[in-house]
Amino acid sequence: MSAANRKPKAMDRRRFLQDSARGIAGCAVAGMGLAYLARDARALPAQAIRPPGALAENDFLASCIRCGLCVRDCPYDTLKLAELGVDGPATGTPFFTARDIPCEMCDDIPCVAACPTGALDKGLDNIDDAKMGVAVLIDQENCLNALGLRCDVCYRVCPVIDEAITLELSHNDRSGHHAIFMPTVHADKCTGCGKCEKSCVLPGEAAIKVLPMRIARTEAADHYKLGWEDRNPLVDELIDLPDRLPGPGTDNLVAPGGYTPDALPDPSMEGGFSPSFQLPGTGGTGQ
Amino acid sequence: MNDKAKIPVGQEAIEKFGWLRAHRFLLLRRASQIFFLFLFLMGPWLGIWWVKGNLSGSLTLGVLPLTDPFIALQSMLAGHWPELTALIGALIVGVAYALIGGRVYCSWVCPINPVTDGAHWLHEKLGLQKGWQPKSGTRYWVLAMVFVVSTLTGTIAWELVNPISMLNRGLIFGMGFAWAWVLAVFLFDLFVSRRGWCGHLCPVGTFYGLLGTKSLLRISAARRADCDDCMDCFAVCPEMQVITPALRGTSEDTPLILAPDCTNCGRCIDVCAMDVFEFTHRFDDTPAPGREGRTRSQPASRASRAA
């Protein structure tokens, strides 16, 4: 203590630096652990579906305060808050499992109205515009319709019937004289409500499942031009490509294998046909 | 310290005022903690939806939105500007605690408080060592760490581990394995660090403490001249460092406990047989003379003991 009294400044500085280093080091370690958890929390399981209007997962974890008001205002008990170590999503955040209870797509979207923070985007005013995910006929080998039967349940229960799911007719090659009505999802109309997944008659898992957009969809190939949709030529003026005239080249049908100017074949074949190549083992020239 | 320090904490007050009065603020606090939990449980248990949500955010009677300002702040740091409803809610809660004392949240509302109080009770029963005692600045480092991680990861970082919302939300919406987190805090306070979680680490308490730095509601050692050094208030106070400046101050020093760490729990009022402490407001300038001619070595009491 007396030493400290004699040289208070030096001791204070040293202590301050030591305490600061300890504090910073301790918090850096704890902070790294926390940051790891924060990263880990983004790994939303494929079958956990966020409520309608939910921001993208990264933004959702910045905005959802986990108050559960959306859960309380859901009239069908669809939503629940993720429980630690039981459910996959970040602890306390709302989600639903379509196979258990799907979203009934209320017209007034009470869950979005209840959200105090905007984690569920208030800009969603028409539930048909919701994009909770997109249904995918994921097991075509067990889907009854794909086998040629007329189950049609996913198609019938779809709230956007004939738009989000259509039945596409094709020939049943197995029987040879029946049809297959293939349930086909149109992602731009599908809201991801999960009623098809809930209703799939197969025991256990459903053949059609709602998957998050990030898994179910890719980006369109913008570097390809779909000529049947866009009939405008790529360039305004016609490009004069070289014509394929008889002559040297692989597509020269008149003289396969090419020709030399002094042995121009007779197009009328008057001299008889003489192949320009020989099959092995037939010996000599052609007869 | 004198001989009275060896008597069990609060014993004198119990003998003098009766058990009930010597525990009134403890009982009121427990009632308050149960009340605020029950408000949220009325819906799921009884179907009375006066209050929906949990401590992170709620809606009362369909009109009053409340939001935890600490969570709202983390959300903003993470890059999300909350909707007006959440901002109004955070403002209401923030102003309320800024007036009544930020850490009133800790002692009167927080569901972890009974857990750590229980750990401390058992700690005393078992006569354990106080263990690791982090420096007084540690909690501010932890708070800064939470803000930094929220900013860098773009998430409401503390909600990933916050035992308060784990317990509160768990009781209201479903627990999962959140009880393990609560148990961890209990064991930490019991074996690793006496009063460690609430008193030294929890960033929620630190945030609310800062929020209530200038709060109106304060405890005052108004009759500090009567103090007989039984040390019961120090023994019962979860943040005992806040008492000294007020209680041991001279007549010129304010008797108000102005440290932001004070949780306004009122236990010092309960256990004081000399009725030194009282609730008052921060502008209370009633003269409160310090103890004259007495130093910490207590020559007067030593003389009385010798007699």
Coordinates of C-alpha atoms in Angstrom, one line a residue:
Chain A
M1 CA 0.0 0.0 0.0
S2 CA 2.8 2.4 0.9
A3 CA 4.4 1.6 -2.5
A4 CA 1.2 2.5 -4.1
N5 CA 1.1 5.7 -2.2
R6 CA 4.6 6.6 -3.3
K7 CA 4.0 5.9 -7.0
P8 CA 0.3 6.0 -7.4
K9 CA 0.3 6.9 -11.1
A10 CA 2.5 4.0 -12.3
M11 CA 0.5 1.5 -10.2
D12 CA -2.8 2.9 -11.4
R13 CA -1.8 2.7 -15.0
R14 CA -0.5 -0.9 -14.6
R15 CA -3.6 -2.0 -12.8
F16 CA -5.8 -0.2 -15.3
L17 CA -4.1 -1.9 -18.2
Q18 CA -4.2 -5.3 -16.5
D19 CA -7.9 -5.0 -15.7
S20 CA -8.7 -3.8 -19.1
A21 CA -6.8 -6.6 -20.8
R22 CA -8.6 -9.1 -18.5
G23 CA -12.0 -7.6 -19.2
I24 CA -11.4 -7.4 -23.0
A25 CA -10.0 -10.9 -23.2
G26 CA -12.8 -12.4 -21.1
C27 CA -15.5 -10.6 -23.1
A28 CA -13.8 -11.5 -26.4
V29 CA -14.0 -15.2 -25.5
A30 CA -17.6 -14.9 -24.4
G31 CA -18.4 -12.7 -27.4
M32 CA -17.0 -15.3 -29.7
G33 CA -19.2 -18.0 -28.1
L34 CA -22.2 -15.7 -28.5
A35 CA -21.3 -14.9 -32.1
Y36 CA -21.0 -18.6 -32.8
L37 CA -24.5 -19.1 -31.4
A38 CA -25.8 -16.2 -33.5
R39 CA -24.4 -17.8 -36.6
D40 CA -25.7 -21.1 -35.7
A41 CA -29.2 -19.7 -35.1
R42 CA -29.5 -18.9 -38.8
A43 CA -29.5 -22.5 -39.7
L44 CA -33.3 -22.7 -39.9
P45 CA -34.4 -26.4 -40.5
A46 CA -36.0 -27.0 -43.8
Q47 CA -39.3 -28.0 -42.4
A48 CA -39.7 -25.1 -39.9
I49 CA -41.7 -22.5 -41.8
R50 CA -41.8 -18.8 -40.7
P51 CA -45.2 -17.0 -40.4
P52 CA -46.4 -15.1 -43.5
G53 CA -44.6 -11.8 -44.2
A54 CA -41.5 -12.9 -42.2
L55 CA -38.4 -11.1 -43.3
A56 CA -35.5 -13.1 -44.7
E57 CA -33.9 -15.2 -41.9
N58 CA -30.9 -12.9 -41.3
D59 CA -33.2 -9.9 -41.0
F60 CA -35.7 -11.9 -39.0
L61 CA -33.1 -12.6 -36.3
A62 CA -32.4 -8.9 -36.1
S63 CA -36.0 -7.9 -35.8
C64 CA -38.0 -10.6 -34.0
I65 CA -38.0 -9.9 -30.2
R66 CA -39.7 -13.3 -29.5
C67 CA -42.7 -11.9 -27.7
G68 CA -45.1 -14.5 -29.1
L69 CA -47.8 -12.0 -30.0
C70 CA -48.2 -13.6 -33.5
V71 CA -48.6 -17.0 -31.7
R72 CA -51.3 -15.6 -29.5
D73 CA -53.3 -14.0 -32.4
C74 CA -53.1 -17.1 -34.6
P75 CA -56.7 -18.4 -34.5
Y76 CA -55.7 -21.9 -35.6
D77 CA -52.8 -22.4 -33.1
T78 CA -50.6 -22.9 -36.2
L79 CA -47.7 -20.9 -34.9
K80 CA -45.5 -21.8 -31.9
L81 CA -42.3 -20.4 -30.4
A82 CA -39.3 -22.6 -30.8
E83 CA -38.3 -24.3 -27.6
L84 CA -34.6 -24.6 -26.7
G85 CA -33.2 -28.0 -27.7
V86 CA -36.6 -29.3 -28.9
D87 CA -37.3 -27.3 -32.0
G88 CA -34.8 -26.3 -34.6
P89 CA -35.3 -22.6 -35.1
A90 CA -33.6 -19.9 -33.0
T91 CA -34.9 -20.2 -29.4
G92 CA -38.2 -18.3 -29.0
T93 CA -38.8 -17.4 -32.6
P94 CA -42.2 -18.3 -34.2
F95 CA -42.5 -21.0 -36.8
F96 CA -44.9 -23.7 -37.8
T97 CA -44.7 -27.3 -39.1
A98 CA -47.0 -27.8 -42.1
R99 CA -47.5 -31.5 -41.5
D100 CA -48.8 -30.8 -38.0
I101 CA -50.9 -27.6 -38.5
P102 CA -50.6 -25.6 -41.7
C103 CA -51.3 -21.9 -42.2
E104 CA -55.0 -21.3 -42.9
M105 CA -54.2 -18.1 -44.8
C106 CA -56.6 -15.7 -42.9
D107 CA -57.7 -12.8 -45.0
D108 CA -56.8 -10.3 -42.2
I109 CA -53.4 -11.9 -41.5
P110 CA -53.7 -11.4 -37.7
C111 CA -50.2 -12.6 -37.0
V112 CA -48.7 -9.9 -39.2
A113 CA -51.0 -7.3 -37.5
A114 CA -49.9 -8.4 -34.1
C115 CA -46.2 -8.1 -34.7
P116 CA -44.9 -5.0 -32.9
T117 CA -41.5 -4.8 -34.6
G118 CA -42.1 -5.4 -38.3
A119 CA -40.3 -8.8 -38.2
L120 CA -43.5 -9.9 -40.0
D121 CA -43.7 -7.3 -42.7
K122 CA -46.7 -5.0 -42.5
G123 CA -46.4 -4.5 -46.3
L124 CA -48.1 -7.9 -46.8
D125 CA -51.7 -6.9 -47.1
N126 CA -52.9 -9.8 -49.3
I127 CA -52.3 -13.2 -47.9
D128 CA -52.2 -14.6 -51.5
D129 CA -48.9 -12.7 -51.9
A130 CA -47.4 -14.5 -48.9
K131 CA -44.2 -16.5 -49.6
M132 CA -43.7 -18.7 -46.6
G133 CA -42.1 -21.3 -48.7
V134 CA -43.0 -23.2 -51.8
A135 CA -44.6 -26.7 -52.1
V136 CA -42.5 -29.3 -53.9
L137 CA -43.7 -32.7 -55.0
I138 CA -40.6 -34.3 -53.4
D139 CA -41.4 -38.0 -53.6
Q140 CA -42.6 -38.7 -57.0
E141 CA -42.2 -42.4 -56.6
N142 CA -44.8 -42.7 -53.8
C143 CA -47.2 -39.9 -54.8
L144 CA -50.4 -41.7 -55.7
N145 CA -51.2 -39.4 -58.6
A146 CA -47.7 -40.0 -60.0
L147 CA -48.5 -43.7 -59.9
G148 CA -51.5 -43.1 -62.1
L149 CA -54.2 -43.1 -59.4
R150 CA -56.6 -40.3 -58.8
C151 CA -55.8 -39.1 -55.2
D152 CA -55.8 -35.4 -56.1
V153 CA -56.0 -34.4 -52.4
C154 CA -53.2 -31.9 -52.5
Y155 CA -54.8 -30.3 -55.5
R156 CA -58.2 -30.2 -53.9
V157 CA -57.2 -28.6 -50.6
C158 CA -55.0 -25.9 -52.1
P159 CA -56.4 -22.5 -51.3
V160 CA -55.2 -21.3 -54.6
I161 CA -56.6 -24.3 -56.5
D162 CA -55.8 -24.5 -60.2
E163 CA -53.2 -21.8 -59.9
A164 CA -50.7 -22.9 -57.3
I165 CA -51.2 -26.6 -58.0
T166 CA -52.5 -27.9 -61.3
L167 CA -52.9 -31.5 -62.5
E168 CA -50.9 -31.9 -65.7
L169 CA -52.2 -34.7 -67.9
S170 CA -49.8 -37.1 -69.5
H171 CA -49.8 -40.6 -70.9
N172 CA -49.4 -43.5 -68.5
D173 CA -46.6 -45.5 -70.1
R174 CA -46.9 -48.4 -67.6
S175 CA -50.5 -49.4 -68.5
G176 CA -50.3 -48.0 -72.0
H177 CA -53.9 -46.8 -72.1
H178 CA -54.4 -44.7 -68.9
A179 CA -53.5 -41.1 -67.9
I180 CA -51.4 -39.7 -65.2
F181 CA -52.6 -36.5 -63.6
M182 CA -49.4 -35.1 -62.2
P183 CA -49.7 -32.5 -59.4
T184 CA -47.6 -29.6 -60.5
V185 CA -46.7 -26.6 -58.3
H186 CA -46.4 -23.2 -59.8
A187 CA -44.1 -21.3 -57.5
D188 CA -45.3 -17.8 -58.3
K189 CA -48.8 -18.6 -57.0
C190 CA -47.8 -20.9 -54.1
T191 CA -47.9 -19.2 -50.7
G192 CA -46.3 -22.0 -48.8
C193 CA -49.3 -22.4 -46.5
G194 CA -48.6 -26.2 -46.3
K195 CA -52.2 -27.4 -46.6
C196 CA -51.1 -29.8 -49.3
E197 CA -48.4 -31.2 -47.1
K198 CA -50.8 -31.5 -44.2
S199 CA -53.4 -33.3 -46.4
C200 CA -51.2 -35.8 -48.2
V201 CA -52.7 -39.1 -47.6
L202 CA -49.5 -41.0 -47.3
P203 CA -48.7 -42.4 -43.9
G204 CA -45.8 -40.7 -42.2
E205 CA -44.1 -38.0 -44.2
A206 CA -45.9 -36.3 -47.1
A207 CA -45.0 -36.7 -50.7
I208 CA -45.5 -33.0 -51.3
K209 CA -43.7 -30.7 -48.9
V210 CA -43.4 -27.0 -48.3
L211 CA -39.7 -26.0 -48.5
P212 CA -38.1 -22.6 -47.8
M213 CA -37.6 -20.6 -50.9
R214 CA -33.9 -20.7 -50.4
I215 CA -34.0 -24.5 -50.8
A216 CA -36.8 -25.0 -53.3
R217 CA -36.0 -22.2 -55.8
T218 CA -33.0 -21.1 -57.8
E219 CA -32.4 -18.1 -59.9
A220 CA -33.6 -18.2 -63.5
A221 CA -30.9 -18.5 -66.2
D222 CA -30.9 -14.9 -67.3
H223 CA -28.1 -15.5 -69.7
Y224 CA -30.4 -17.7 -71.8
K225 CA -33.0 -16.2 -74.1
L226 CA -36.3 -18.1 -74.2
G227 CA -37.1 -17.7 -77.8
W228 CA -40.7 -18.6 -77.4
E229 CA -41.3 -15.9 -74.9
D230 CA -39.1 -13.2 -76.4
R231 CA -39.4 -13.2 -80.2
N232 CA -37.3 -10.2 -80.6
P233 CA -34.0 -11.1 -82.3
L234 CA -30.9 -10.6 -80.2
V235 CA -29.6 -8.0 -82.7
D236 CA -31.5 -5.7 -84.9
E237 CA -30.0 -6.5 -88.2
L238 CA -29.9 -10.0 -89.7
I239 CA -26.5 -11.5 -89.4
D240 CA -25.4 -13.2 -92.7
L241 CA -24.0 -16.4 -91.5
P242 CA -21.9 -18.4 -94.0
D243 CA -24.0 -20.7 -96.2
R244 CA -23.2 -24.4 -96.1
L245 CA -22.4 -25.0 -99.7
P246 CA -21.0 -28.3 -101.0
G247 CA -17.4 -28.3 -100.2
P248 CA -15.0 -29.2 -97.5
G249 CA -16.6 -29.6 -94.2
T250 CA -18.3 -32.0 -91.9
D251 CA -21.8 -31.2 -93.2
N252 CA -21.1 -31.7 -96.9
L253 CA -23.7 -34.3 -97.7
V254 CA -22.9 -34.3 -101.4
A255 CA -19.4 -35.4 -101.0
P256 CA -19.0 -37.1 -97.6
G257 CA -15.5 -36.9 -96.4
G258 CA -14.7 -34.0 -98.7
Y259 CA -13.6 -33.6 -102.3
T260 CA -10.8 -32.4 -104.4
P261 CA -11.5 -30.0 -107.3
D262 CA -10.2 -32.5 -109.8
A263 CA -12.5 -35.3 -108.6
L264 CA -15.7 -33.4 -108.4
P265 CA -18.4 -36.0 -107.9
D266 CA -21.2 -36.2 -110.4
P267 CA -24.4 -35.0 -108.6
S268 CA -26.4 -37.2 -110.9
M269 CA -24.4 -40.3 -109.9
E270 CA -24.2 -41.4 -113.5
G271 CA -20.9 -43.2 -113.0
G272 CA -22.6 -45.4 -110.4
F273 CA -22.2 -45.1 -106.6
S274 CA -18.8 -45.6 -105.1
P275 CA -18.4 -45.3 -101.4
S276 CA -15.5 -43.2 -100.3
F277 CA -14.7 -45.6 -97.5
Q278 CA -14.3 -49.3 -97.1
L279 CA -15.6 -51.6 -94.4
P280 CA -12.8 -53.5 -92.8
G281 CA -12.3 -57.1 -93.9
T282 CA -14.1 -56.7 -97.3
G283 CA -10.8 -56.6 -99.1
G284 CA -9.8 -54.5 -102.1
T285 CA -11.8 -51.8 -103.6
G286 CA -15.6 -52.0 -104.0
Q287 CA -16.9 -54.2 -106.7
Chain B
M1 CA -18.4 -4.4 13.5
N2 CA -19.8 -5.3 16.9
D3 CA -21.2 -8.3 18.7
K4 CA -24.6 -7.8 17.1
A5 CA -23.1 -8.7 13.8
K6 CA -23.0 -12.3 15.0
I7 CA -26.8 -12.4 15.5
P8 CA -28.6 -13.9 12.5
V9 CA -29.4 -11.3 9.9
G10 CA -32.6 -9.5 10.7
Q11 CA -33.1 -11.2 14.0
E12 CA -33.2 -8.0 15.9
A13 CA -35.7 -6.4 13.6
I14 CA -37.9 -9.5 13.8
E15 CA -37.9 -9.3 17.6
K16 CA -38.5 -5.6 17.6
F17 CA -41.1 -5.2 14.8
G18 CA -42.4 -8.7 14.3
W19 CA -41.7 -11.2 11.4
L20 CA -44.1 -9.7 9.0
R21 CA -42.8 -6.1 9.2
A22 CA -39.2 -7.4 9.0
H23 CA -40.1 -9.1 5.8
R24 CA -42.6 -6.7 4.2
F25 CA -40.5 -5.6 1.2
L26 CA -39.3 -9.2 0.6
L27 CA -42.9 -10.3 0.7
L28 CA -44.1 -7.4 -1.5
R29 CA -41.3 -8.2 -4.0
R30 CA -42.3 -11.9 -4.2
A31 CA -45.9 -10.8 -4.6
S32 CA -44.8 -8.4 -7.4
Q33 CA -42.7 -11.1 -9.1
I34 CA -45.6 -13.6 -9.0
F35 CA -48.0 -10.8 -10.1
F36 CA -46.1 -10.0 -13.2
L37 CA -45.7 -13.6 -14.1
F38 CA -49.3 -14.3 -13.4
L39 CA -50.4 -11.5 -15.7
F40 CA -48.9 -13.4 -18.6
L41 CA -50.1 -16.8 -17.4
M42 CA -53.7 -15.7 -17.0
G43 CA -54.2 -16.1 -20.8
P44 CA -52.8 -19.6 -21.3
W45 CA -54.0 -20.9 -17.9
L46 CA -57.4 -19.3 -17.4
G47 CA -58.2 -18.0 -20.9
I48 CA -58.2 -14.4 -19.6
W49 CA -56.2 -12.5 -22.3
W50 CA -55.7 -9.2 -20.5
V51 CA -52.0 -9.4 -21.2
K52 CA -50.5 -11.1 -24.2
G53 CA -46.8 -11.8 -24.9
N54 CA -44.0 -12.0 -22.5
L55 CA -41.4 -9.7 -20.8
S56 CA -39.7 -9.1 -24.2
G57 CA -42.8 -7.6 -25.6
S58 CA -46.5 -7.5 -24.7
L59 CA -49.8 -6.0 -25.4
T60 CA -52.1 -5.2 -22.4
L61 CA -55.9 -5.0 -22.9
G62 CA -55.3 -4.6 -26.6
V63 CA -54.0 -1.1 -26.3
L64 CA -50.9 -0.8 -24.2
P65 CA -47.8 -2.0 -26.0
L66 CA -44.7 -2.7 -24.0
T67 CA -41.3 -3.6 -25.3
D68 CA -38.0 -4.4 -23.5
P69 CA -35.8 -1.4 -24.4
F70 CA -32.7 -3.5 -24.1
I71 CA -33.9 -5.8 -26.8
A72 CA -35.2 -2.9 -28.9
L73 CA -31.7 -1.3 -28.7
Q74 CA -30.0 -4.6 -29.8
S75 CA -32.4 -4.9 -32.7
M76 CA -31.5 -1.4 -33.8
L77 CA -27.8 -2.1 -33.5
A78 CA -28.4 -5.3 -35.5
G79 CA -29.7 -3.1 -38.3
H80 CA -33.4 -3.3 -38.0
W81 CA -35.5 -0.2 -37.2
P82 CA -38.5 -1.5 -35.3
E83 CA -42.1 -0.5 -36.1
L84 CA -43.7 2.3 -34.2
T85 CA -45.6 -0.1 -31.9
A86 CA -42.3 -1.5 -30.5
L87 CA -40.7 1.9 -30.3
I88 CA -43.6 3.3 -28.3
G89 CA -43.5 0.2 -26.1
A90 CA -39.8 0.6 -25.5
L91 CA -40.2 4.2 -24.7
I92 CA -42.9 3.6 -22.1
V93 CA -40.9 0.9 -20.4
G94 CA -37.7 3.0 -20.6
V95 CA -39.3 6.1 -19.1
A96 CA -41.0 4.1 -16.3
Y97 CA -37.8 2.5 -15.2
A98 CA -35.9 5.7 -15.6
L99 CA -38.3 7.2 -13.0
I100 CA -38.7 4.4 -10.5
G101 CA -35.1 3.0 -10.7
G102 CA -33.9 0.9 -13.6
R103 CA -33.0 -2.1 -11.4
V104 CA -36.4 -2.2 -9.9
Y105 CA -36.8 -4.5 -12.9
C106 CA -34.2 -6.8 -11.3
S107 CA -35.7 -7.0 -7.9
W108 CA -39.4 -6.6 -8.5
V109 CA -40.1 -8.1 -11.9
C110 CA -37.3 -10.4 -13.2
P111 CA -38.1 -14.1 -12.8
I112 CA -34.5 -14.9 -12.4
N113 CA -34.3 -13.0 -9.1
P114 CA -36.1 -15.7 -7.0
V115 CA -33.7 -18.2 -8.6
T116 CA -30.5 -16.3 -7.6
D117 CA -32.0 -15.3 -4.3
G118 CA -32.7 -19.0 -3.7
A119 CA -29.1 -19.8 -4.7
H120 CA -27.8 -17.2 -2.2
W121 CA -30.0 -18.5 0.5
L122 CA -28.6 -22.0 0.0
H123 CA -25.1 -20.5 -0.3
E124 CA -25.5 -19.0 3.1
K125 CA -27.0 -22.1 4.6
L126 CA -24.1 -24.2 3.4
G127 CA -21.6 -21.6 4.5
L128 CA -19.8 -21.6 1.2
Q129 CA -16.9 -19.4 0.2
K130 CA -17.9 -16.4 -1.8
G131 CA -15.9 -17.7 -4.8
W132 CA -15.0 -15.7 -7.9
Q133 CA -16.0 -12.1 -7.5
P134 CA -15.7 -10.3 -10.9
K135 CA -14.5 -6.7 -10.8
S136 CA -17.2 -4.0 -10.5
G137 CA -16.5 -3.0 -14.1
T138 CA -17.1 -6.5 -15.5
R139 CA -20.8 -6.1 -16.1
Y140 CA -20.1 -3.1 -18.3
W141 CA -17.7 -5.1 -20.4
V142 CA -20.3 -7.8 -20.8
L143 CA -22.9 -5.1 -21.8
A144 CA -20.5 -3.7 -24.4
M145 CA -19.8 -7.2 -25.6
V146 CA -23.5 -7.8 -26.2
F147 CA -23.8 -4.6 -28.2
V148 CA -20.7 -5.4 -30.3
V149 CA -21.9 -9.0 -31.0
S150 CA -25.4 -7.7 -31.9
T151 CA -23.9 -5.2 -34.3
L152 CA -21.4 -7.6 -35.9
T153 CA -23.7 -10.5 -36.3
G154 CA -26.9 -8.6 -37.1
T155 CA -28.9 -10.5 -34.5
I156 CA -30.5 -9.7 -31.2
A157 CA -27.5 -11.5 -29.6
W158 CA -28.4 -11.6 -25.9
E159 CA -31.7 -13.2 -26.6
L160 CA -29.9 -16.3 -27.8
V161 CA -28.7 -17.0 -24.2
N162 CA -30.7 -14.6 -21.9
P163 CA -31.8 -16.8 -19.0
I164 CA -34.5 -14.2 -18.0
S165 CA -36.4 -14.5 -21.3
M166 CA -35.7 -18.3 -21.4
L167 CA -37.4 -18.7 -18.0
N168 CA -40.2 -16.2 -18.6
R169 CA -41.0 -17.3 -22.1
G170 CA -40.5 -21.0 -21.1
L171 CA -43.2 -20.7 -18.4
I172 CA -45.6 -18.9 -20.7
F173 CA -45.0 -20.6 -24.0
G174 CA -43.2 -23.8 -23.3
M175 CA -39.9 -24.5 -21.7
G176 CA -38.0 -27.0 -23.8
F177 CA -34.5 -27.3 -22.3
A178 CA -34.5 -23.7 -21.2
W179 CA -34.6 -24.9 -17.6
A180 CA -31.0 -26.0 -18.0
W181 CA -30.0 -22.4 -18.5
V182 CA -31.8 -21.4 -15.3
L183 CA -30.2 -24.3 -13.4
A184 CA -26.8 -23.1 -14.7
V185 CA -27.4 -19.7 -13.3
F186 CA -28.5 -21.2 -10.0
L187 CA -25.4 -23.4 -9.8
F188 CA -23.2 -20.5 -10.8
D189 CA -24.4 -18.4 -8.0
L190 CA -24.4 -21.2 -5.6
F191 CA -20.9 -22.7 -6.2
V192 CA -18.9 -20.4 -8.5
S193 CA -19.7 -16.9 -7.5
R194 CA -21.8 -15.5 -4.7
R195 CA -24.3 -13.0 -6.1
G196 CA -22.4 -13.5 -9.3
W197 CA -25.0 -13.5 -12.0
C198 CA -27.3 -10.6 -11.1
G199 CA -24.7 -8.7 -9.2
H200 CA -21.7 -8.9 -11.6
L201 CA -22.5 -10.2 -15.0
C202 CA -26.1 -9.9 -16.3
P203 CA -26.1 -7.2 -19.0
V204 CA -29.9 -6.8 -18.7
G205 CA -29.5 -5.6 -15.1
T206 CA -26.5 -3.4 -16.2
F207 CA -28.6 -1.8 -18.9
Y208 CA -31.5 -1.1 -16.6
G209 CA -29.1 0.2 -14.0
L210 CA -27.7 2.7 -16.5
L211 CA -31.3 3.6 -17.5
G212 CA -32.1 4.4 -13.9
T213 CA -29.0 6.4 -13.1
K214 CA -31.1 9.5 -12.4
S215 CA -34.2 7.8 -11.1
L216 CA -36.5 9.6 -8.7
L217 CA -37.3 6.7 -6.4
R218 CA -34.4 6.2 -4.0
I219 CA -33.6 4.6 -0.7
S220 CA -32.2 7.0 1.9
A221 CA -30.2 6.2 5.1
A222 CA -32.2 9.0 6.7
R223 CA -31.6 8.1 10.3
R224 CA -28.1 7.0 9.8
A225 CA -27.1 8.6 13.1
D226 CA -29.0 5.7 14.8
C227 CA -27.0 3.0 13.1
D228 CA -25.5 0.6 15.6
D229 CA -23.2 -1.2 13.2
C230 CA -25.1 -4.5 13.3
M231 CA -24.1 -5.0 9.6
D232 CA -27.4 -6.6 8.8
C233 CA -28.1 -4.3 5.9
F234 CA -24.7 -5.1 4.3
A235 CA -25.3 -8.8 4.8
V236 CA -28.7 -8.7 3.2
C237 CA -28.0 -6.3 0.4
P238 CA -27.3 -7.9 -3.0
E239 CA -25.2 -4.9 -4.0
M240 CA -23.7 -4.0 -0.6
Q241 CA -21.2 -1.5 -2.1
V242 CA -24.0 1.0 -2.6
I243 CA -24.8 1.4 1.1
T244 CA -21.5 2.6 2.4
P245 CA -21.4 6.2 0.9
A246 CA -24.9 6.9 2.2
L247 CA -24.8 5.2 5.6
R248 CA -21.2 6.0 6.5
G249 CA -21.3 9.5 5.1
T250 CA -20.7 12.6 7.1
S251 CA -23.4 15.2 7.7
E252 CA -22.4 16.9 4.5
D253 CA -22.8 13.8 2.4
T254 CA -26.3 12.9 1.1
P255 CA -28.0 10.0 2.8
L256 CA -29.5 9.0 -0.5
I257 CA -28.3 5.8 -2.0
L258 CA -27.6 7.1 -5.5
A259 CA -25.5 4.3 -7.0
P260 CA -27.2 2.9 -10.1
D261 CA -26.5 -0.7 -8.8
C262 CA -29.1 -0.3 -6.0
T263 CA -32.1 -2.4 -7.0
N264 CA -34.6 -0.7 -4.7
C265 CA -35.4 -4.1 -3.2
G266 CA -36.0 -2.6 0.2
R267 CA -34.4 -5.4 2.2
C268 CA -32.2 -3.0 4.1
I269 CA -35.4 -1.3 5.3
D270 CA -36.7 -4.7 6.4
V271 CA -33.8 -5.9 8.4
C272 CA -32.8 -2.7 10.1
A273 CA -33.8 -2.8 13.8
M274 CA -32.9 0.9 14.1
D275 CA -35.2 1.9 11.2
V276 CA -32.4 3.8 9.5
F277 CA -33.6 3.4 5.9
E278 CA -36.7 4.6 4.1
F279 CA -37.9 5.0 0.5
T280 CA -37.9 8.6 -0.7
H281 CA -37.2 10.6 -3.8
R282 CA -33.8 11.8 -5.1
F283 CA -34.6 15.5 -4.3
D284 CA -35.3 14.8 -0.7
D285 CA -32.9 17.1 1.2
T286 CA -34.2 16.5 4.7
P287 CA -31.1 16.9 6.9
A288 CA -29.7 13.6 7.9
P289 CA -26.7 14.1 10.2
G290 CA -24.0 11.5 10.0
R291 CA -22.8 9.7 13.1
E292 CA -20.6 12.1 15.1
G293 CA -17.3 11.2 16.6
R294 CA -17.5 7.6 15.5
T295 CA -15.0 5.9 13.3
R296 CA -15.0 2.4 11.9
S297 CA -12.8 1.2 14.8
Q298 CA -15.8 1.8 17.1
P299 CA -14.2 2.9 20.4
A300 CA -17.6 3.6 21.9
S301 CA -19.0 0.2 21.4
R302 CA -15.8 -1.4 22.5
A303 CA -16.0 0.6 25.7
S304 CA -19.6 -0.5 26.2
R305 CA -18.7 -4.1 25.7
A306 CA -15.9 -3.8 28.3
A307 CA -18.3 -2.3 30.8

